[in-house]
CSV table of C-alpha atoms in Angstrom, one decimal:
chain,number,residue,atom,x,y,z
Z,272,MET,CA,105.8,100.4,94.9
Z,273,LEU,CA,109.5,100.8,94.3
Z,274,ASP,CA,111.2,98.8,91.6
Z,275,ILE,CA,112.8,95.8,93.3
Z,276,LYS,CA,115.5,95.8,90.7
Z,277,LEU,CA,116.5,99.3,91.8
Z,278,ILE,CA,116.5,98.2,95.4
Z,279,ARG,CA,118.8,95.3,94.7
Z,280,GLU,CA,121.2,97.1,92.5
Z,281,LYS,CA,121.4,100.4,94.4
Z,282,PRO,CA,120.4,99.7,98.0
Z,283,ASP,CA,122.6,102.5,99.4
Z,284,PHE,CA,121.0,105.1,97.1
Z,285,VAL,CA,117.5,103.9,98.0
Z,286,ARG,CA,118.3,103.9,101.8
Z,287,ALA,CA,119.7,107.5,101.5
Z,288,ARG,CA,116.7,108.8,99.7
Z,289,LEU,CA,114.3,107.1,102.2
Z,290,ALA,CA,116.3,108.6,105.1
Z,291,THR,CA,115.4,112.1,103.8
Z,292,ARG,CA,111.8,111.4,104.7
Z,293,HIS,CA,112.7,111.1,108.4
Z,294,ALA,CA,110.1,108.3,108.8
Z,295,GLY,CA,112.4,105.4,109.8
Z,296,ASP,CA,111.7,103.3,106.7
Z,297,GLU,CA,115.3,102.2,106.4
Z,298,GLN,CA,114.7,99.3,108.7
Z,299,LYS,CA,111.9,98.0,106.5
Z,300,LEU,CA,114.3,98.3,103.5
Z,301,ASP,CA,116.9,96.2,105.3
Z,302,ARG,CA,114.3,93.6,106.1
Z,303,LEU,CA,113.1,93.6,102.5
Z,304,LEU,CA,116.6,93.1,101.2
Z,305,ALA,CA,117.1,90.1,103.5
Z,306,ILE,CA,113.8,88.5,102.6
Z,307,ASP,CA,114.3,89.1,98.9
Z,308,GLN,CA,117.7,87.4,99.0
Z,309,GLU,CA,116.2,84.4,100.9
Z,310,TRP,CA,113.3,84.3,98.4
Z,311,ARG,CA,115.7,84.2,95.5
Z,312,ARG,CA,117.7,81.4,97.1
Z,313,ALA,CA,114.5,79.4,97.8
Z,314,LEU,CA,113.2,80.0,94.3
Z,315,ALA,CA,116.5,78.8,92.7
Z,316,GLU,CA,116.4,75.7,94.9
Z,317,LEU,CA,112.8,75.1,93.8
Z,318,GLU,CA,113.5,75.5,90.1
Z,319,SER,CA,116.5,73.1,90.5
Z,320,ALA,CA,114.3,70.5,92.2
Z,321,GLN,CA,111.6,70.9,89.5
Z,322,ALA,CA,114.2,70.5,86.8
Z,323,GLN,CA,115.5,67.3,88.5
Z,324,ARG,CA,111.9,66.0,88.7
Z,325,LYS,CA,111.5,66.5,85.0
Z,326,LYS,CA,114.8,64.8,84.3
Z,327,LEU,CA,113.7,61.8,86.4
Z,328,ALA,CA,110.4,61.6,84.6
Z,329,ARG,CA,112.2,61.4,81.3
Z,330,GLU,CA,114.5,58.7,82.6
Z,331,ILE,CA,111.6,56.7,84.0
Z,332,GLY,CA,109.9,56.9,80.6
Z,333,GLU,CA,113.0,55.7,78.8
Z,334,LEU,CA,113.4,52.8,81.2
Z,335,LEU,CA,109.8,51.7,80.8
Z,336,THR,CA,110.3,51.8,77.0
Z,337,LYS,CA,113.2,49.5,77.4
Z,338,GLU,CA,111.1,47.3,79.8
Z,339,GLN,CA,113.5,47.9,82.7
Z,340,GLY,CA,110.7,48.1,85.3
Z,341,ARG,CA,112.7,47.5,88.4
Z,342,ALA,CA,115.1,50.4,87.6
Z,343,ALA,CA,112.1,52.6,86.8
Z,344,GLU,CA,110.5,51.8,90.2
Z,345,GLN,CA,113.7,52.8,92.0
Z,346,LEU,CA,113.6,56.2,90.2
Z,347,LYS,CA,109.9,56.5,91.1
Z,348,GLU,CA,110.8,56.3,94.8
Z,349,GLN,CA,113.3,59.1,94.2
Z,350,THR,CA,110.5,61.1,92.5
Z,351,LYS,CA,108.2,60.7,95.5
Z,352,ALA,CA,110.9,62.0,97.9
Z,353,LEU,CA,111.6,64.9,95.5
Z,354,LYS,CA,107.8,65.7,95.3
Z,355,THR,CA,107.8,66.2,99.1
Z,356,LYS,CA,110.8,68.5,98.9
Z,357,ILE,CA,109.2,70.5,96.1
Z,358,ASP,CA,105.9,70.9,98.0
Z,359,GLU,CA,107.9,72.2,101.0
Z,360,LEU,CA,109.9,74.6,98.8
Z,361,GLU,CA,106.8,75.9,97.0
Z,362,ALA,CA,105.2,76.7,100.4
Z,363,LYS,CA,108.4,78.4,101.5
Z,364,VAL,CA,108.6,80.5,98.3
Z,365,ARG,CA,104.9,81.5,98.7
Z,366,THR,CA,105.5,82.6,102.3
Z,367,LEU,CA,108.6,84.6,101.5
Z,368,GLU,CA,107.0,86.1,98.4
Z,369,ALA,CA,104.0,87.3,100.5
Z,370,GLU,CA,106.3,88.9,103.1
Z,371,ARG,CA,108.4,90.4,100.3
Z,372,LYS,CA,105.3,92.0,98.7
Z,373,SER,CA,104.0,93.2,102.1
Z,374,LEU,CA,107.3,94.9,102.8
Z,375,LEU,CA,107.4,96.5,99.3
Z,376,LEU,CA,103.9,97.9,99.9
Z,377,GLN,CA,105.0,99.5,103.2
Z,378,ILE,CA,108.0,101.4,101.8
Z,379,PRO,CA,107.1,104.9,100.6
Z,380,ASN,CA,108.2,106.5,97.3
Z,381,LEU,CA,111.6,108.1,96.9
Z,382,PRO,CA,111.6,112.0,96.9
Z,383,HIS,CA,112.6,113.5,93.6
Z,384,GLU,CA,116.0,115.2,93.6
Z,385,SER,CA,114.4,118.6,93.2
Z,386,VAL,CA,112.5,118.3,96.5
Z,387,PRO,CA,114.0,120.4,99.3
Z,388,MET,CA,115.4,118.6,102.3
Z,389,GLY,CA,113.4,119.0,105.6
Z,390,ARG,CA,111.8,117.3,108.5
Z,391,ASP,CA,108.4,118.8,108.6
Z,392,ALA,CA,106.1,121.5,107.3
Z,393,SER,CA,108.2,124.3,108.8
Z,394,GLU,CA,110.8,123.6,106.2
Z,395,ASN,CA,108.5,123.7,103.2
Z,396,ARG,CA,109.3,126.4,100.6
Z,397,VAL,CA,106.9,129.1,99.3
Z,398,VAL,CA,107.6,129.3,95.5
Z,399,ARG,CA,105.1,132.0,94.5
Z,400,GLU,CA,102.0,134.0,95.6
Z,401,PHE,CA,99.0,135.4,93.7
Z,402,GLY,CA,97.4,138.7,94.6
Z,403,THR,CA,97.5,140.3,98.0
Z,404,LYS,CA,95.7,139.7,101.3
Z,405,PRO,CA,92.3,141.6,101.3
Z,406,GLN,CA,92.1,144.6,103.5
Z,407,PHE,CA,88.9,145.5,105.5
Z,408,ASN,CA,87.8,148.7,107.2
Z,409,PHE,CA,85.8,146.6,109.6
Z,410,GLN,CA,86.5,143.5,111.7
Z,411,PRO,CA,86.0,140.5,109.3
Z,412,LYS,CA,83.8,137.7,110.5
Z,413,THR,CA,84.6,134.0,110.4
Z,414,HIS,CA,82.9,131.7,108.0
Z,415,VAL,CA,80.9,130.2,110.9
Z,416,GLU,CA,79.4,133.6,111.8
Z,417,LEU,CA,78.7,134.3,108.1
Z,418,CYS,CA,77.1,130.9,107.5
Z,419,GLU,CA,74.8,131.3,110.5
Z,420,LYS,CA,73.8,134.9,109.7
Z,421,LEU,CA,73.1,134.1,106.1
Z,422,GLY,CA,71.5,130.8,106.7
Z,423,LEU,CA,73.9,128.9,104.5
Z,424,ILE,CA,74.7,125.9,106.8
Z,425,ASP,CA,72.9,124.4,109.7
Z,426,PHE,CA,75.7,123.1,112.0
Z,427,GLU,CA,73.4,121.9,114.8
Z,428,ARG,CA,71.1,119.8,112.6
Z,429,ALA,CA,74.1,118.3,110.8
Z,430,THR,CA,75.4,117.1,114.2
Z,431,LYS,CA,72.0,115.8,115.1
Z,432,ILE,CA,71.9,113.7,111.9
Z,433,SER,CA,75.4,112.4,111.8
Z,434,GLY,CA,77.5,113.6,114.7
Z,435,SER,CA,80.4,116.1,114.6
Z,436,GLY,CA,82.4,116.6,111.4
Z,437,PHE,CA,79.5,116.7,109.0
Z,438,ILE,CA,77.9,119.6,107.0
Z,439,LEU,CA,74.3,120.4,106.2
Z,440,PHE,CA,74.2,123.1,103.5
Z,441,THR,CA,70.8,124.8,103.1
Z,442,GLY,CA,69.3,127.1,100.5
Z,443,LEU,CA,71.8,129.4,98.9
Z,444,GLY,CA,74.5,127.7,100.9
Z,445,ALA,CA,73.8,124.5,99.0
Z,446,LYS,CA,73.5,126.4,95.7
Z,447,LEU,CA,76.9,128.0,96.3
Z,448,GLU,CA,78.5,124.6,96.9
Z,449,ARG,CA,77.0,123.3,93.7
Z,450,ALA,CA,78.0,126.4,91.8
Z,451,LEU,CA,81.7,126.0,92.8
Z,452,ILE,CA,81.7,122.4,91.8
Z,453,GLN,CA,80.1,123.1,88.4
Z,454,PHE,CA,82.4,126.0,87.8
Z,455,MET,CA,85.5,123.9,88.4
Z,456,LEU,CA,84.3,121.0,86.3
Z,457,ASP,CA,83.4,123.3,83.4
Z,458,LEU,CA,86.8,125.0,83.7
Z,459,HIS,CA,88.9,121.8,83.7
Z,460,THR,CA,86.9,120.0,80.9
Z,461,SER,CA,86.5,123.0,78.6
Z,462,LYS,CA,89.8,124.8,79.1
Z,463,HIS,CA,92.3,122.4,80.5
Z,464,GLY,CA,91.6,119.2,78.5
Z,465,TYR,CA,90.3,116.8,81.2
Z,466,LYS,CA,87.7,114.2,80.6
Z,467,GLU,CA,84.9,114.2,83.2
Z,468,ILE,CA,84.3,110.9,85.0
Z,469,SER,CA,81.6,110.1,87.5
Z,470,PRO,CA,83.1,107.2,89.4
Z,471,PRO,CA,81.8,104.8,92.1
Z,472,TYR,CA,82.1,106.2,95.7
Z,473,LEU,CA,82.9,102.7,97.0
Z,474,VAL,CA,86.0,100.8,96.0
Z,475,GLY,CA,87.7,97.5,96.9
Z,476,PRO,CA,90.8,97.3,99.1
Z,477,HIS,CA,92.9,96.5,96.0
Z,478,CYS,CA,92.2,100.0,94.7
Z,479,MET,CA,93.2,101.6,98.0
Z,480,GLU,CA,96.4,99.6,97.9
Z,481,GLY,CA,97.0,100.6,94.3
Z,482,VAL,CA,97.3,104.3,95.1
Z,483,GLY,CA,99.2,103.7,98.4
Z,484,GLN,CA,96.5,104.4,100.9
Z,485,PHE,CA,96.7,100.7,102.1
Z,486,PRO,CA,98.2,99.1,104.0
Z,487,LYS,CA,99.8,102.0,105.9
Z,488,PHE,CA,96.6,104.1,106.4
Z,489,VAL,CA,94.0,101.4,106.7
Z,490,ASP,CA,92.7,102.8,110.0
Z,491,GLN,CA,91.9,106.2,108.5
Z,492,TYR,CA,89.1,105.3,106.2
Z,493,TYR,CA,85.5,104.1,106.4
Z,494,ALA,CA,84.9,100.4,105.7
Z,495,VAL,CA,81.4,99.2,104.9
Z,496,ARG,CA,79.6,95.9,105.2
Z,497,GLU,CA,76.6,94.3,103.4
Z,498,GLY,CA,73.7,94.5,105.9
Z,499,LEU,CA,74.6,92.7,109.1
Z,500,ASP,CA,77.1,90.3,107.5
Z,501,GLU,CA,80.3,91.0,109.4
Z,502,SER,CA,82.3,88.7,106.9
Z,503,THR,CA,81.8,91.4,104.2
Z,504,LEU,CA,83.3,94.2,106.3
Z,505,GLY,CA,86.3,95.6,104.4
Z,506,LYS,CA,85.3,94.4,101.0
Z,507,LEU,CA,84.4,97.9,100.1
Z,508,TYR,CA,85.5,101.3,101.4
Z,509,LEU,CA,84.1,104.8,101.0
Z,510,ILE,CA,86.6,106.8,98.9
Z,511,PRO,CA,88.8,109.3,100.7
Z,512,THR,CA,89.4,111.1,97.3
Z,513,ALA,CA,88.4,110.6,93.7
Z,514,GLU,CA,92.0,109.9,93.0
Z,515,THR,CA,91.4,106.3,94.2
Z,516,PRO,CA,88.9,105.3,91.6
Z,517,LEU,CA,90.3,107.5,88.8
Z,518,ALA,CA,93.9,106.3,89.1
Z,519,ASN,CA,92.6,102.7,89.1
Z,520,ILE,CA,90.5,102.9,86.0
Z,521,HIS,CA,93.3,101.3,83.9
Z,522,ARG,CA,94.8,99.0,86.6
Z,523,GLU,CA,96.2,95.7,85.2
Z,524,GLU,CA,96.0,97.1,81.6
Z,525,ILE,CA,98.6,97.6,78.9
Z,526,LEU,CA,97.8,100.8,77.1
Z,527,SER,CA,99.1,101.9,73.8
Z,528,GLU,CA,101.5,104.9,73.7
Z,529,SER,CA,99.0,106.8,71.5
Z,530,GLN,CA,96.5,106.8,74.4
Z,531,LEU,CA,98.7,109.0,76.5
Z,532,PRO,CA,98.5,111.4,78.1
Z,533,ILE,CA,95.2,110.6,79.9
Z,534,ARG,CA,93.6,113.4,81.8
Z,535,TYR,CA,90.6,112.7,84.0
Z,536,CYS,CA,88.6,114.9,86.4
Z,537,ALA,CA,85.8,114.0,88.7
Z,538,TYR,CA,83.6,115.6,91.4
Z,539,THR,CA,82.9,113.3,94.4
Z,540,PRO,CA,82.2,113.5,98.1
Z,541,CYS,CA,85.2,112.3,100.1
Z,542,PHE,CA,85.1,110.4,103.4
Z,543,ARG,CA,87.9,110.4,106.0
Z,544,CYS,CA,87.5,109.3,109.6
Z,545,GLU,CA,91.0,110.4,110.8
Z,546,ALA,CA,89.8,114.0,111.1
Z,547,GLY,CA,88.5,113.4,114.6
Z,548,ALA,CA,92.0,113.2,116.0
Z,549,ALA,CA,92.6,116.8,115.0
Z,550,GLY,CA,89.7,118.5,116.7
Z,551,VAL,CA,86.8,117.9,114.3
Z,552,SER,CA,84.4,118.7,117.1
Z,553,THR,CA,85.3,122.4,116.6
Z,554,ARG,CA,82.4,124.0,114.7
Z,555,GLY,CA,83.1,125.0,111.2
Z,556,LEU,CA,84.3,123.7,107.9
Z,557,ILE,CA,88.1,123.4,108.3
Z,558,ARG,CA,88.2,119.7,109.2
Z,559,VAL,CA,85.3,117.4,108.5
Z,560,HIS,CA,84.6,113.7,107.8
Z,561,GLN,CA,82.8,114.3,104.6
Z,562,PHE,CA,83.6,117.0,102.0
Z,563,ASP,CA,83.3,117.7,98.3
Z,564,LYS,CA,86.2,117.9,96.0
Z,565,VAL,CA,87.0,118.1,92.3
Z,566,GLU,CA,90.0,115.8,91.6
Z,567,LEU,CA,92.4,115.8,88.7
Z,568,VAL,CA,94.4,112.7,87.6
Z,569,LYS,CA,96.9,112.3,84.8
Z,570,ILE,CA,98.6,109.2,83.3
Z,571,VAL,CA,101.6,110.2,81.3
Z,572,PRO,CA,104.9,109.0,79.8
Z,573,PRO,CA,107.8,109.3,82.4
Z,574,GLU,CA,109.6,111.8,80.2
Z,575,THR,CA,106.8,114.3,80.5
Z,576,GLY,CA,105.9,113.6,84.1
Z,577,TYR,CA,107.4,116.8,85.7
Z,578,GLN,CA,106.2,119.0,82.9
Z,579,GLU,CA,102.7,117.7,83.4
Z,580,LEU,CA,103.1,118.3,87.2
Z,581,GLU,CA,103.7,122.0,86.7
Z,582,SER,CA,100.8,122.1,84.2
Z,583,MET,CA,98.5,120.5,86.8
Z,584,VAL,CA,99.5,123.0,89.4
Z,585,ASN,CA,98.6,125.8,87.0
Z,586,ASP,CA,95.3,124.2,86.3
Z,587,ALA,CA,94.4,124.2,90.0
Z,588,GLU,CA,95.7,127.7,90.4
Z,589,LYS,CA,93.4,129.0,87.7
Z,590,VAL,CA,90.4,128.2,89.8
Z,591,LEU,CA,91.6,130.5,92.5
Z,592,GLN,CA,92.7,133.2,90.1
Z,593,LEU,CA,89.3,133.3,88.4
Z,594,LEU,CA,87.7,133.5,91.8
Z,595,GLY,CA,90.0,136.4,92.7
Z,596,LEU,CA,91.4,134.8,95.9
Z,597,HIS,CA,94.8,135.4,97.3
Z,598,TYR,CA,96.9,132.2,97.6
Z,599,ARG,CA,100.4,130.8,97.7
Z,600,VAL,CA,102.0,127.8,96.1
Z,601,VAL,CA,104.2,125.7,98.5
Z,602,LEU,CA,106.8,123.1,97.6
Z,603,LEU,CA,106.7,120.4,100.2
Z,604,CYS,CA,110.0,119.2,101.8
Z,605,THR,CA,111.1,115.6,101.9
Z,606,GLY,CA,109.7,115.1,105.5
Z,607,ASP,CA,106.2,116.5,104.8
Z,608,MET,CA,105.4,114.7,101.5
Z,609,GLY,CA,102.7,112.0,101.2
Z,610,PHE,CA,103.5,108.3,101.2
Z,611,ALA,CA,103.2,107.8,97.4
Z,612,SER,CA,104.5,111.1,96.2
Z,613,ALA,CA,107.8,111.8,94.6
Z,614,LYS,CA,107.2,115.6,94.5
Z,615,THR,CA,104.2,117.7,95.8
Z,616,TYR,CA,103.0,121.2,95.7
Z,617,ASP,CA,100.4,122.5,98.1
Z,618,ILE,CA,98.2,125.4,97.1
Z,619,GLU,CA,97.1,127.4,100.2
Z,620,VAL,CA,94.3,130.1,100.0
Z,621,TRP,CA,94.1,133.0,102.4
Z,622,ALA,CA,91.1,133.0,104.7
Z,623,PRO,CA,90.8,136.5,106.4
Z,624,GLY,CA,88.4,135.4,109.1
Z,625,GLN,CA,90.8,132.7,110.2
Z,626,GLY,CA,93.9,134.9,109.7
Z,627,ALA,CA,95.6,131.8,108.1
Z,628,TYR,CA,96.3,130.0,104.8
Z,629,LEU,CA,94.2,126.9,104.2
Z,630,GLU,CA,95.3,124.1,101.9
Z,631,VAL,CA,92.8,123.7,99.1
Z,632,SER,CA,94.9,121.6,96.7
Z,633,SER,CA,97.8,119.2,96.9
Z,634,VAL,CA,99.3,118.3,93.5
Z,635,SER,CA,101.7,115.4,93.2
Z,636,ASN,CA,103.7,113.3,90.8
Z,637,CYS,CA,103.9,109.8,92.1
Z,638,GLU,CA,106.1,108.8,89.1
Z,639,ASP,CA,105.6,105.0,88.4
Z,640,TYR,CA,105.1,104.2,92.1
Z,641,GLN,CA,101.3,103.7,91.8
Z,642,ALA,CA,101.5,102.2,88.3
Z,643,ARG,CA,103.7,99.4,89.7
Z,644,ARG,CA,101.3,98.7,92.6
Z,645,MET,CA,98.3,98.4,90.2
Z,646,ASN,CA,100.3,96.8,87.3
Z,647,LEU,CA,99.4,99.5,84.8
Z,648,ARG,CA,101.7,99.7,81.8
Z,649,TYR,CA,101.8,101.1,78.3
Z,650,LYS,CA,103.5,99.7,75.2
Z,651,THR,CA,106.0,102.1,73.5
Z,652,ALA,CA,106.6,102.4,69.8
Z,653,SER,CA,109.6,100.1,70.1
Z,654,GLY,CA,107.4,97.4,71.7
Z,655,HIS,CA,108.5,97.7,75.3
Z,656,ASN,CA,106.0,97.7,78.2
Z,657,VAL,CA,106.7,100.7,80.5
Z,658,PHE,CA,105.1,101.9,83.7
Z,659,PRO,CA,103.7,105.4,83.3
Z,660,HIS,CA,103.8,108.3,85.7
Z,661,ILE,CA,100.5,108.9,87.6
Z,662,LEU,CA,99.8,112.4,88.9
Z,663,ASN,CA,96.9,113.6,91.1
Z,664,GLY,CA,95.8,116.9,92.4
Z,665,SER,CA,92.8,118.7,93.9
Z,666,GLY,CA,91.2,121.0,91.5
Z,667,THR,CA,90.1,122.1,94.1
Z,668,ALA,CA,88.8,120.9,97.5
Z,669,LEU,CA,85.8,122.2,99.3
Z,670,PRO,CA,84.8,123.3,101.9
Z,671,ARG,CA,88.0,125.2,102.6
Z,672,LEU,CA,87.6,127.0,99.3
Z,673,TYR,CA,84.1,127.9,100.5
Z,674,VAL,CA,85.6,129.3,103.7
Z,675,ALA,CA,88.0,131.5,101.9
Z,676,LEU,CA,85.4,132.8,99.4
Z,677,LEU,CA,82.9,133.8,102.2
Z,678,GLU,CA,85.6,135.4,104.3
Z,679,THR,CA,87.2,137.2,101.4
Z,680,TYR,CA,84.1,138.6,99.8
Z,681,GLN,CA,82.2,139.6,103.0
Z,682,GLN,CA,80.8,143.1,103.1
Z,683,GLU,CA,80.5,145.5,106.0
Z,684,ASP,CA,76.7,145.3,105.8
Z,685,GLY,CA,76.8,141.5,106.3
Z,686,ARG,CA,76.3,140.5,102.7
Z,687,VAL,CA,78.8,138.4,100.8
Z,688,MET,CA,79.5,139.3,97.2
Z,689,ILE,CA,79.5,136.5,94.6
Z,690,PRO,CA,82.6,136.5,92.4
Z,691,GLU,CA,81.8,137.4,88.8
Z,692,VAL,CA,82.6,133.9,87.4
Z,693,LEU,CA,80.1,132.3,89.7
Z,694,ARG,CA,77.2,134.6,89.0
Z,695,PRO,CA,75.9,132.7,86.0
Z,696,TYR,CA,75.7,129.6,88.2
Z,697,MET,CA,74.1,131.5,91.2
Z,698,GLY,CA,71.8,133.9,89.4
Z,699,CYS,CA,72.6,136.6,92.0
Z,700,GLU,CA,75.4,139.1,92.9
Z,701,TYR,CA,75.2,138.9,96.7
Z,702,LEU,CA,74.3,136.5,99.5
Z,703,SER,CA,72.1,138.5,101.8
Z,704,PRO,CA,70.7,138.0,105.3
């Protein structure tokens, strides 16, 4: 969440930065400022009443010592009336504090000053490209055609099992998925300095709130229950990304400065129910409810946050470079960024069969926005507790990477060549019909 002190001291600055997102959050900010002011007034009144009660208690004690019981009884009557007032003020402060926190959780992060202004994806900025689009002397097939011809995925049986938006990898198709995951984990742990984590796939709502997925996007994720007990529904959620458990590992902790930077990576399946609204019934791997992803998370001092962002983008790019895939890096504009992000790069890989770029990685610096939500701090050498920057990025996401690989390396005879870096994992050079 945003720093309430910044909001109080520079409301016009915060309002102007929020306006660049074109999401209408300025009204929430105005409501927050009003509630915060009312909360501070009520809190001051409560503290004054509590101080008065303590003063009366001392006076009553002194009177009883002097055996002035009648005077003490009169003060006790005042104390009773004051207690009623304090109870009312405490209830008011709690109510206002809850609304204040709720509003703070609904306000997105402020875009960094280096983020280009824009309303939507059409105003994003391509910052660089790698390689060139592959050329074919035949009509390239789509990944759906290739998967069916090579027996890599059984779309019909996946639908029979779980409905639309799910994948059933088979044979070499399953092995290729596993090979890509293992290749990425090995790269990030052995070459890029990340520590591998195998996190839970179910998390509590406090973890979803910590990274900014709740409360705004609560309807986009899968809630589970314990058996038939409806009262347990929403106590746990299937993770939409490994960012959720990874970023929350150190929630409510005070780390030492020497522990930073922290670099974690994890492979997990990811679960998202919002895909259906965008045509998930279409056969293929572009939009699905469950997919695999290798995620990268960093926890770093604020002064190195943006240096670490560029480094994380390079780490994700290296996956595509070693696979020999054409891609571009896109800097998102203010109107297209995620809720918790201060600056985001998307990495889009070229899929010849689709004739389009597909996003396979989104890399963001959330600055201290998530750290404040989960109360994660570190102690500096001077003894101050500071909120760190938290960064996250896909390193990378499947199955769109799978799509690009199949469509890029397809051969005229129907085979698909395996990139050299994957051959030790696959034990073959081609996928053949």
